[in-house]
Coordinates of C-alpha atoms in Angstrom, one line a residue:
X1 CA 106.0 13.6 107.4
X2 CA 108.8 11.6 108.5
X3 CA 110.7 14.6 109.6
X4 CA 107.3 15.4 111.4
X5 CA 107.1 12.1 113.5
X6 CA 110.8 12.3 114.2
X7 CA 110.1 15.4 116.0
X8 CA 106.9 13.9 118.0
X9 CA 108.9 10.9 118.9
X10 CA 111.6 13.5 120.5
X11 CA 109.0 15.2 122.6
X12 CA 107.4 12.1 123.9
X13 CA 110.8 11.2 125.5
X14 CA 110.0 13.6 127.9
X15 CA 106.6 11.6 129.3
X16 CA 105.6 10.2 132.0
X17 CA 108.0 9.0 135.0
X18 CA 107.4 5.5 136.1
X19 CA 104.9 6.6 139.5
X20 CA 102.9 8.5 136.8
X21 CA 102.5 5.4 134.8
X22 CA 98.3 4.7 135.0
X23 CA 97.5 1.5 133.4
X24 CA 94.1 0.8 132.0
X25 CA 92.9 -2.8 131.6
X26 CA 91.2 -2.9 128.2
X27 CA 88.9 -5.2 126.6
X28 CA 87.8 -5.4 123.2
X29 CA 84.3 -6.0 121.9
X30 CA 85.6 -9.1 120.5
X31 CA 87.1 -10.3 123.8
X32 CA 91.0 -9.6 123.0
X33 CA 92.5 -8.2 126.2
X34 CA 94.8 -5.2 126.4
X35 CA 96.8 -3.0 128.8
X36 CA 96.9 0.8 127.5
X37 CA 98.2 4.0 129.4
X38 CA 96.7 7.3 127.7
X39 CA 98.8 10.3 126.6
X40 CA 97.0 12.7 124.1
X41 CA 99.2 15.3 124.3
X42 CA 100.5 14.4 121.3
X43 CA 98.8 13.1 118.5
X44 CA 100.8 9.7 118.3
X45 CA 100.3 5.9 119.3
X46 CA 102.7 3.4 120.5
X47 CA 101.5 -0.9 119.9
X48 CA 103.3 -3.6 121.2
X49 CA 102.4 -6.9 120.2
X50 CA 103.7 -10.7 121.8
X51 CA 103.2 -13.8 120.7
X52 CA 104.0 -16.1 123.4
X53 CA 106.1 -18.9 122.2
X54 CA 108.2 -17.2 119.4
X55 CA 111.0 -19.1 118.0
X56 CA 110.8 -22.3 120.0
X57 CA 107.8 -23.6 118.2
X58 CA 110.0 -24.6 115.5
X59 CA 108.7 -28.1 114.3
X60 CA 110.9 -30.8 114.1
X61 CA 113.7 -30.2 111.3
X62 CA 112.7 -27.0 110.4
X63 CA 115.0 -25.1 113.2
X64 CA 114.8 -21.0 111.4
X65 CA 111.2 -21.2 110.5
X66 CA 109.7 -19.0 112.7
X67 CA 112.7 -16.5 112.3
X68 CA 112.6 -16.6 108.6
X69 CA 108.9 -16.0 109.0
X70 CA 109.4 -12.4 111.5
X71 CA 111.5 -11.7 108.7
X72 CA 109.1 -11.8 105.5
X73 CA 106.5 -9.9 107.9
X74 CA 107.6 -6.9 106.7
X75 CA 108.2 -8.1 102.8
X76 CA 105.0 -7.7 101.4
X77 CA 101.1 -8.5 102.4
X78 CA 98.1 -8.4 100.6
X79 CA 98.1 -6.7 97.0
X80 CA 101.3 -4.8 98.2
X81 CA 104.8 -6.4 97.0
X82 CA 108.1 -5.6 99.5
X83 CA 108.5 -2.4 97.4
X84 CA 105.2 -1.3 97.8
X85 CA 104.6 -2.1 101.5
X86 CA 107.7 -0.4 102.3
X87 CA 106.4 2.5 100.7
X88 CA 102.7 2.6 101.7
X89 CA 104.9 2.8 105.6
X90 CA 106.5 5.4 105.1
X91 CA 103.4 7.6 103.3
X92 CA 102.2 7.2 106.3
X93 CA 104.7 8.2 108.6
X94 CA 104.3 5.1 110.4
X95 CA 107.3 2.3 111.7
X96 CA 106.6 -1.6 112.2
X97 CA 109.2 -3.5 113.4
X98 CA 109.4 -7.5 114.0
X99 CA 111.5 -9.3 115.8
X100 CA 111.5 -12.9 117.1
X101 CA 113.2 -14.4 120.4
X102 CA 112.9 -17.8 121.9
X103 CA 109.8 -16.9 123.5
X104 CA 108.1 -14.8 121.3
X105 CA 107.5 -13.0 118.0
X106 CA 107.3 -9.5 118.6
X107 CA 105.4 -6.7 116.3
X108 CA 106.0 -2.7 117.3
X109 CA 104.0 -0.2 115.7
X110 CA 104.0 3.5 115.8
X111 CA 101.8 6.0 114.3
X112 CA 100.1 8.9 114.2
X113 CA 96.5 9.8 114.8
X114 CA 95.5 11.3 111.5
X115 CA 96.7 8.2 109.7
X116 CA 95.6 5.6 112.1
X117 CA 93.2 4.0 110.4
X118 CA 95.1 3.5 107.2
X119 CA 98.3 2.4 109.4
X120 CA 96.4 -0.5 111.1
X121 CA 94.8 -1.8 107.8
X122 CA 98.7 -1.8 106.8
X123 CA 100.0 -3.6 109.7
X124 CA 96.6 -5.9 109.6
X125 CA 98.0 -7.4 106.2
X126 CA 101.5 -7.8 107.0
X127 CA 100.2 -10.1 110.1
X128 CA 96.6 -11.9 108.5
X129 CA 97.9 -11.8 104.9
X130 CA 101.2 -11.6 104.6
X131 CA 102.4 -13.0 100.6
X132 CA 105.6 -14.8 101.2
X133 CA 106.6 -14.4 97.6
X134 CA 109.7 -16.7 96.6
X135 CA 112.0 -13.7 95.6
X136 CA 111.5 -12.4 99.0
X137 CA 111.4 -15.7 100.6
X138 CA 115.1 -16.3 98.8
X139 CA 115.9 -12.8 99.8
X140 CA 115.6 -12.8 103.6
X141 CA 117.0 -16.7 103.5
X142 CA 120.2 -15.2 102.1
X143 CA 120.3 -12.6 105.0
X144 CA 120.1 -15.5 107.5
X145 CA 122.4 -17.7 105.6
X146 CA 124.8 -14.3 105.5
X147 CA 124.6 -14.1 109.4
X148 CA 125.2 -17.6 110.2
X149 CA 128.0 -18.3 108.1
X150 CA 129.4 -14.3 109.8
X151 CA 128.8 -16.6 113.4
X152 CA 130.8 -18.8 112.5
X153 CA 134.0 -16.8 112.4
X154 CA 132.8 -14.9 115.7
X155 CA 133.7 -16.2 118.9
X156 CA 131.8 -14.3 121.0
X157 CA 129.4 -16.0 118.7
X158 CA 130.3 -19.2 119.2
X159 CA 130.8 -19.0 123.0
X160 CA 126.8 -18.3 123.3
X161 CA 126.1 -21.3 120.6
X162 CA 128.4 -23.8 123.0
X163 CA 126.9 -22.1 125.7
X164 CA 123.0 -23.0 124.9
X165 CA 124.2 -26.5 123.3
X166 CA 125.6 -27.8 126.2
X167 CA 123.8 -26.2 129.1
X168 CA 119.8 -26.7 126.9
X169 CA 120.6 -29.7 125.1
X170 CA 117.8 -31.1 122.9
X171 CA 115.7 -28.4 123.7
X172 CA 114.7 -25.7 121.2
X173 CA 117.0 -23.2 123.7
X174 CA 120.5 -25.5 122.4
X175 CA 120.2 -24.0 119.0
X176 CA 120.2 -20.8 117.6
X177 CA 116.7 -19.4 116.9
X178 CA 118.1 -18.4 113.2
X179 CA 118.9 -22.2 112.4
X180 CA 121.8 -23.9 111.3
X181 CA 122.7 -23.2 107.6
X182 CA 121.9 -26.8 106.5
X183 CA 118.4 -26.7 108.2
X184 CA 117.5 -22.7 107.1
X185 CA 118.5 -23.8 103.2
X186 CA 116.2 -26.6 103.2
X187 CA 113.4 -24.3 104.3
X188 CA 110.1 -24.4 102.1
X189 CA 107.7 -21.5 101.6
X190 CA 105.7 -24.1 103.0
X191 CA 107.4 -24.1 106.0
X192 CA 107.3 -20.4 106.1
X193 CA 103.3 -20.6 106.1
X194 CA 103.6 -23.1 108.9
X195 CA 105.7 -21.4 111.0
X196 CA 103.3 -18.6 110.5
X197 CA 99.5 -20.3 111.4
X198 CA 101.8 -22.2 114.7
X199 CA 103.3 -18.5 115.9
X200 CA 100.7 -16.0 115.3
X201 CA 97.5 -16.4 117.3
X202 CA 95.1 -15.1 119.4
X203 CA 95.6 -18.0 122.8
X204 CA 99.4 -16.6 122.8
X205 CA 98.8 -12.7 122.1
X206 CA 99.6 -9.9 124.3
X207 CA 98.7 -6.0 123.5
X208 CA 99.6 -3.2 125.2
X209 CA 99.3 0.3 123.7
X210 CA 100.4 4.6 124.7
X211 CA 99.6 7.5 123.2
X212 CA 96.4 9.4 121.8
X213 CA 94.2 6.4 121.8
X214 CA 90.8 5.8 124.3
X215 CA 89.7 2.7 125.1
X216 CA 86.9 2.5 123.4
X217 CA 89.1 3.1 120.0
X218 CA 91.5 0.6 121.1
X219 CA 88.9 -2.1 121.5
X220 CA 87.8 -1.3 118.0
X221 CA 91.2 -1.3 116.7
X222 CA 92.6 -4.4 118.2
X223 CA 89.1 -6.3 116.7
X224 CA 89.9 -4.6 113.4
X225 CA 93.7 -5.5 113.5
X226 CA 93.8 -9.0 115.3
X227 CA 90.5 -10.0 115.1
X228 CA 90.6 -12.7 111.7
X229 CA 94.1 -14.5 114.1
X230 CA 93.6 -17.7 114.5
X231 CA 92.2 -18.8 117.6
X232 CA 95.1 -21.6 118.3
X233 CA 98.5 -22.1 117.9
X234 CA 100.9 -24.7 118.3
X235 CA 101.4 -26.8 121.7
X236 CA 103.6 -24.4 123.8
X237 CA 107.3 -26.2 124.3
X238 CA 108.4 -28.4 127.3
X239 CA 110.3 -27.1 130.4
X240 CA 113.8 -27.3 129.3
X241 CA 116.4 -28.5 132.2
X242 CA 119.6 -26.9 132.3
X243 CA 122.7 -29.0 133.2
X244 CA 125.9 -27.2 135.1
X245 CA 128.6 -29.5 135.7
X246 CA 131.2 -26.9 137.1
X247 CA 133.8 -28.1 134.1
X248 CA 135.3 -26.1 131.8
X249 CA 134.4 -26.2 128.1
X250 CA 137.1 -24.9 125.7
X251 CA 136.5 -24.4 121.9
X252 CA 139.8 -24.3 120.2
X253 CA 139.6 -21.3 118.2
X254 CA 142.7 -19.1 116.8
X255 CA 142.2 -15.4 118.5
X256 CA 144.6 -13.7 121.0
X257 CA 142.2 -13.5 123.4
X258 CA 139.3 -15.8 124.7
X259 CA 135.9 -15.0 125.0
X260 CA 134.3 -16.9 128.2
X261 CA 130.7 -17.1 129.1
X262 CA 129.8 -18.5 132.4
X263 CA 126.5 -19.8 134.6
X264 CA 124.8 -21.8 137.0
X265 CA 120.9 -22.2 137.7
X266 CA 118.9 -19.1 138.0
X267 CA 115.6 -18.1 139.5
X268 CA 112.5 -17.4 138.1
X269 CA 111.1 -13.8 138.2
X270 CA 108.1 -15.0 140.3
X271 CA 110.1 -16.6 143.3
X272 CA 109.3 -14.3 146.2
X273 CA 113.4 -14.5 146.7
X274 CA 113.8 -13.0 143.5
X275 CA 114.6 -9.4 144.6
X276 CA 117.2 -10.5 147.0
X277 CA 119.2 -12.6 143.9
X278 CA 118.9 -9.3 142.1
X279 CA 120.4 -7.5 144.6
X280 CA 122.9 -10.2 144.9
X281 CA 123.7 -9.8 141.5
X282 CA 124.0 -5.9 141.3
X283 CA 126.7 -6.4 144.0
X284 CA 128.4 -9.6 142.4
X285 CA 128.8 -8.6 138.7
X286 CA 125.6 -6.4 137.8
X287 CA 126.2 -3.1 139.2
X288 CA 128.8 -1.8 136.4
X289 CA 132.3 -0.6 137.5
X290 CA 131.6 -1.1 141.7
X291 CA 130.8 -4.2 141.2
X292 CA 132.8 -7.4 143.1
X293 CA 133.8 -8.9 139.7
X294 CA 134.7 -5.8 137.8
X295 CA 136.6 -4.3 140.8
X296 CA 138.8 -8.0 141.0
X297 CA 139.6 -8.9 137.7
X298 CA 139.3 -5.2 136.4
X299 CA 140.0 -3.1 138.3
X300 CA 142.7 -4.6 140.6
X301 CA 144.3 -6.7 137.9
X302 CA 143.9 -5.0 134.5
X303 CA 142.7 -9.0 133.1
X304 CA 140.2 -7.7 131.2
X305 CA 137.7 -4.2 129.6
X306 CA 134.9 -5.5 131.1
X307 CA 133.3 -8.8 133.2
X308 CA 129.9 -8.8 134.3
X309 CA 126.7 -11.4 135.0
X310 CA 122.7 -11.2 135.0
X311 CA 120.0 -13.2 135.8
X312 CA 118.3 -14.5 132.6
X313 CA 114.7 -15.3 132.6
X314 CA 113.1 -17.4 130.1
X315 CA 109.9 -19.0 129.7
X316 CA 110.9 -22.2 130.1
X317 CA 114.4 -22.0 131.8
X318 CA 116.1 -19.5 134.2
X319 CA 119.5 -19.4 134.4
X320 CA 122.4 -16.8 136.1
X321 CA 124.9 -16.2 133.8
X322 CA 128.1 -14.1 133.3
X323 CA 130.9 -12.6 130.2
X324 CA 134.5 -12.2 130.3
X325 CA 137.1 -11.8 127.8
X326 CA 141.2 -11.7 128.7
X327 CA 144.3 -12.5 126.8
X328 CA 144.8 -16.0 126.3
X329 CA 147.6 -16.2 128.6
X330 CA 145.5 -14.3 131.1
X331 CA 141.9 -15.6 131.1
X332 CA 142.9 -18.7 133.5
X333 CA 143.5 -15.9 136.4
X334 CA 140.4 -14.3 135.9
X335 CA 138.2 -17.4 135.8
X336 CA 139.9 -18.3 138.7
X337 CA 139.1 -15.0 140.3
X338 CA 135.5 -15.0 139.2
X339 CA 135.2 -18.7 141.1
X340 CA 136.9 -17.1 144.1
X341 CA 134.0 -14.4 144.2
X342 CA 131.2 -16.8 143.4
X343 CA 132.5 -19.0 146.1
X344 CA 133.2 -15.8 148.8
X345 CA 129.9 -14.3 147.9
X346 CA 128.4 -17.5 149.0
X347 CA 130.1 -17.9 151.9
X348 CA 130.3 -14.8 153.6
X349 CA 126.9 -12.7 151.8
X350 CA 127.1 -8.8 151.3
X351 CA 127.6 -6.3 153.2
X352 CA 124.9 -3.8 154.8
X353 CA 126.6 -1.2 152.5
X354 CA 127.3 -2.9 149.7
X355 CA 123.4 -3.9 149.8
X356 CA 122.4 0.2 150.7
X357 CA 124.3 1.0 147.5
X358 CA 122.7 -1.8 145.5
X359 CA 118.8 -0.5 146.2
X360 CA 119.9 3.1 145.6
X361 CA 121.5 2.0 142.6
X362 CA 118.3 -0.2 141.0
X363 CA 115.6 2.0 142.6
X364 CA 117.8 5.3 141.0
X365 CA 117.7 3.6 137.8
X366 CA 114.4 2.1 137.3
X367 CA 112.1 5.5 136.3
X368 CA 115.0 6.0 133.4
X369 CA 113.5 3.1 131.3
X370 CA 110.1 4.8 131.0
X371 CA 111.2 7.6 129.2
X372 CA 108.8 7.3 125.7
X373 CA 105.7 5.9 124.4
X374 CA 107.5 3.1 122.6
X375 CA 109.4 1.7 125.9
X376 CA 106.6 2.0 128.1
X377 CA 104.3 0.1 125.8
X378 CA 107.7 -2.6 125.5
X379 CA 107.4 -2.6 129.4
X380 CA 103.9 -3.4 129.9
X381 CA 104.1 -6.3 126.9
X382 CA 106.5 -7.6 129.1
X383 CA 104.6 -6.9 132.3
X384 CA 101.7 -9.3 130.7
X385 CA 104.3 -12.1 129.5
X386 CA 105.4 -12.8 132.9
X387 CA 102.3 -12.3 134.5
X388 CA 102.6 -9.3 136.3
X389 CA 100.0 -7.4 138.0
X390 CA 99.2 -3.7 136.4
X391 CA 100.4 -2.0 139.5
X392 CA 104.5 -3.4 139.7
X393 CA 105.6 -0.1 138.0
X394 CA 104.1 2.0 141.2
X395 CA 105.1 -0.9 143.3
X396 CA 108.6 -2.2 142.3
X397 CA 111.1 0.1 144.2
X398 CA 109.3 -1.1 147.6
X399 CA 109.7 -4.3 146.5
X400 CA 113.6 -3.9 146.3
X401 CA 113.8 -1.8 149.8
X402 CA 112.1 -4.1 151.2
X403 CA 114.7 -6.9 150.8
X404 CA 116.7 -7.1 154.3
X405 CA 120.3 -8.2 154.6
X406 CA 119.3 -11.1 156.1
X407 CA 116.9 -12.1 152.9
X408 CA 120.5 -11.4 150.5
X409 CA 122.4 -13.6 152.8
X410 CA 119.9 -16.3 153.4
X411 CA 119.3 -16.2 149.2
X412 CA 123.2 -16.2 148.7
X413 CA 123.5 -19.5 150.5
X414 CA 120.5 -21.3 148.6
X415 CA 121.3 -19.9 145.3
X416 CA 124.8 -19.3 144.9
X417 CA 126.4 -22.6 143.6
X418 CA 130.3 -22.1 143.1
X419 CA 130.7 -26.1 142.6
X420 CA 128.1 -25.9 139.4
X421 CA 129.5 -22.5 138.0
X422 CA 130.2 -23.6 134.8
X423 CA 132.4 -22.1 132.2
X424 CA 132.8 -22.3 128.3
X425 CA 135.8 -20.8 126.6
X426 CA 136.7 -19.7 123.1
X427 CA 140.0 -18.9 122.1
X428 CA 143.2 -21.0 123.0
X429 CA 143.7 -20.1 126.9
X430 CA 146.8 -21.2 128.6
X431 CA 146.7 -23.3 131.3
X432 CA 143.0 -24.5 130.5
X433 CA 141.4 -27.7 129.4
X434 CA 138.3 -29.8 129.1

């Protein structure tokens, strides 16, 4: 069976490209709302699940909770014990995965049509009824222990903890989601239970859904599976409120080269001038090897594999950030360089062909993430977490070719902020300092 749904998972890579994309609106008859594109040409469903505030609900003191709890998910519910879950899932032929972020706990199933029923009362327990027992409890803390102390000795790691500490500060985005290991061994199972009645709920779920499924048996399904939720979570958290100062940071750490993560403010992914900063970015650091950054400090100067940046959207914070790594007698040059291009890009704009090359590139791109059940249903999760409307995927290429060179120039000047660009450094760079 598994060999089977390997094989259907293979062919439904070849599904629909992103215009073909029709999404239904779906209601249940107990009023739990759902997006879901049908595809019955093979016999095989794709469920994504979102709850909205994932790992930032931590209470007070208990930083890891809600991560420990995504983590026993999958170790046991109802009469079944981690062995015995784990094997009822794979009788089925069926996959659940779950994953937490700082915004949300995230549950992916796949299965197929003949075994659907028995695969939702499956993934029902692991989310109404999970068991929490202390050997796994003591099991998955020791694979979160194992990671944090691994962290510790990383310092690409540690740039990204230094990073969110400084720049988030007392809000839950200046810690890791996994804890710290003081705070994850003083965990309870009590705790763990906690975490789990503030996370999973029905005011904070998203559903979308794609394969062999109408929406009739979707409605039913989603009642069956998410119907006995509670109703309320925890408070959502605050707005967080990033702070740039323009320094440098640097972590002493003994490693021949530094790692350096960089950023300023962002912009959320509802500002109408979002599409120009994307566009701006592809040419700054986020359009691979033609990009300004890699073709300076890469490509020109040989100072480092590989420098890029993004936009990064969270729920409570949007910020723009960037990577580089460089020898430590090196890294000063390219941060320097990386200033210089922030600074020029906000000066002077992009060109009119260096902004033709950016739409072909993100247009050309765009249908390649469709290319399965499982993404598209990811896609449309997402689509429903920040709010979109269910026609972007037919509608987000005109959106980008509709972005003018005076919109990227305009959006350069207002964004771009070379005096907050803010770096953190990990390693022992020469010619560096706090």
């Amino acid at each position: 069976m598994r060999i089977f749904l390997a094989g259907l998972l293979a062919i439904a890579v070849a599904l629909p490209a992103a215009a073909e994309v029709k999404i239904e609106e779906v209601t249940s008859p107990g009023g739990i709302k759902a997006w879901l594109v049908q595809e019955h040409s093979i016999p095989f469903t794709a469920l994504e699940l979102r709850f909205k505030g994932g790992a930032s609900l931590d209470a007070p003191g208990k930083r890891g909770a809600v991560n420990l709890m995504t983590g026993l998910l999958e170790e046991g519910a109802g009469d079944l014990d981690a062995r015995d879950f784990a094997k009822a899932t794979e009788a089925l032929a069926a996959s659940f995965n779950y994953n937490d972020s700082d915004d949300t706990v995230s549950v992916s199933g796949k299965f197929l049509s003949e075994n659907r029923d028995q695969a939702i009362d499956l993934l029902r327990e692991s989310l109404i009824n999970p068991r929490f027992d202390p050997d796994a409890v003591e099991r998955v803390r020791a694979q979160v222990l194992s990671g944090l102390k691994s962290d510790a000795k990383d310092p690409n790691s540690i740039a990204g903890l230094t990073f969110h500490k400084e720049v988030y500060g007392d809000h839950p985005y200046g810690t890791s989601l996994d804890g710290t290991v003081e705070s994850v061994a003083a965990l309870t199972r009590d705790d763990v239970i906690a975490a789990h009645k503030a996370a999973l709920a029905r005011d904070r779920l998203y559903v979308s859904a794609v394969g062999d499924i109408t929406p009739e048996e979707l409605g039913k399904l989603l009642d069956k599976l998410l119907g006995d939720l509670p109703l309320k979570g925890a408070p959502m958290p605050q707005k967080a409120h990033p702070k740039f100062t323009g320094g440098n940071t640097v972590v002493d750490f003994d490693t021949p080269q530094s790692v350096v993560i960089f950023g300023q403010k962002g912009i959320a992914l509802s500002d109408k001038d979002f599409f120009a900063a994307y566009l701006l970015n592809t040419v700054l650091g986020g359009g691979g090897f033609e990009s300004r950054l890699m073709q300076e400090v890469r490509e020109k100067r040989g100072l480092t594999y590989g420098v890029y940046s993004y936009l990064l959207g969270k729920d409570y914070a949007d910020v723009w950030m960037g990577s580089v790594a460089s020898a430590n007698d090196r890294v000063a040059e390219a941060i320097a360089l990386i200033r210089k291009e922030w600074t020029k890009m906000h000066d002077k704009g992009v060109t009119a062909e260096e902004l033709k090359d950016a739409k072909t590139y993100l247009t050309g791109e765009y249908p390649m993430r469709f290319d399965g059940n499982g993404p598209i249903a990811n896609i449309m999760a997402g689509m429903q977490l920040s709010d979109m409307p269910a026609d972007y995927i037919a509608t987000r290429n005109d959106k980008v070719n509709a972005v003018t060179l005076e919109d990227v120039n305009r959006v350069a000047k207002d964004l771009l902020d070379p005096k907050h660009l803010t770096f953190f450094i990990v390693g022992r760079p020469e010619g560096l300092s706090n």
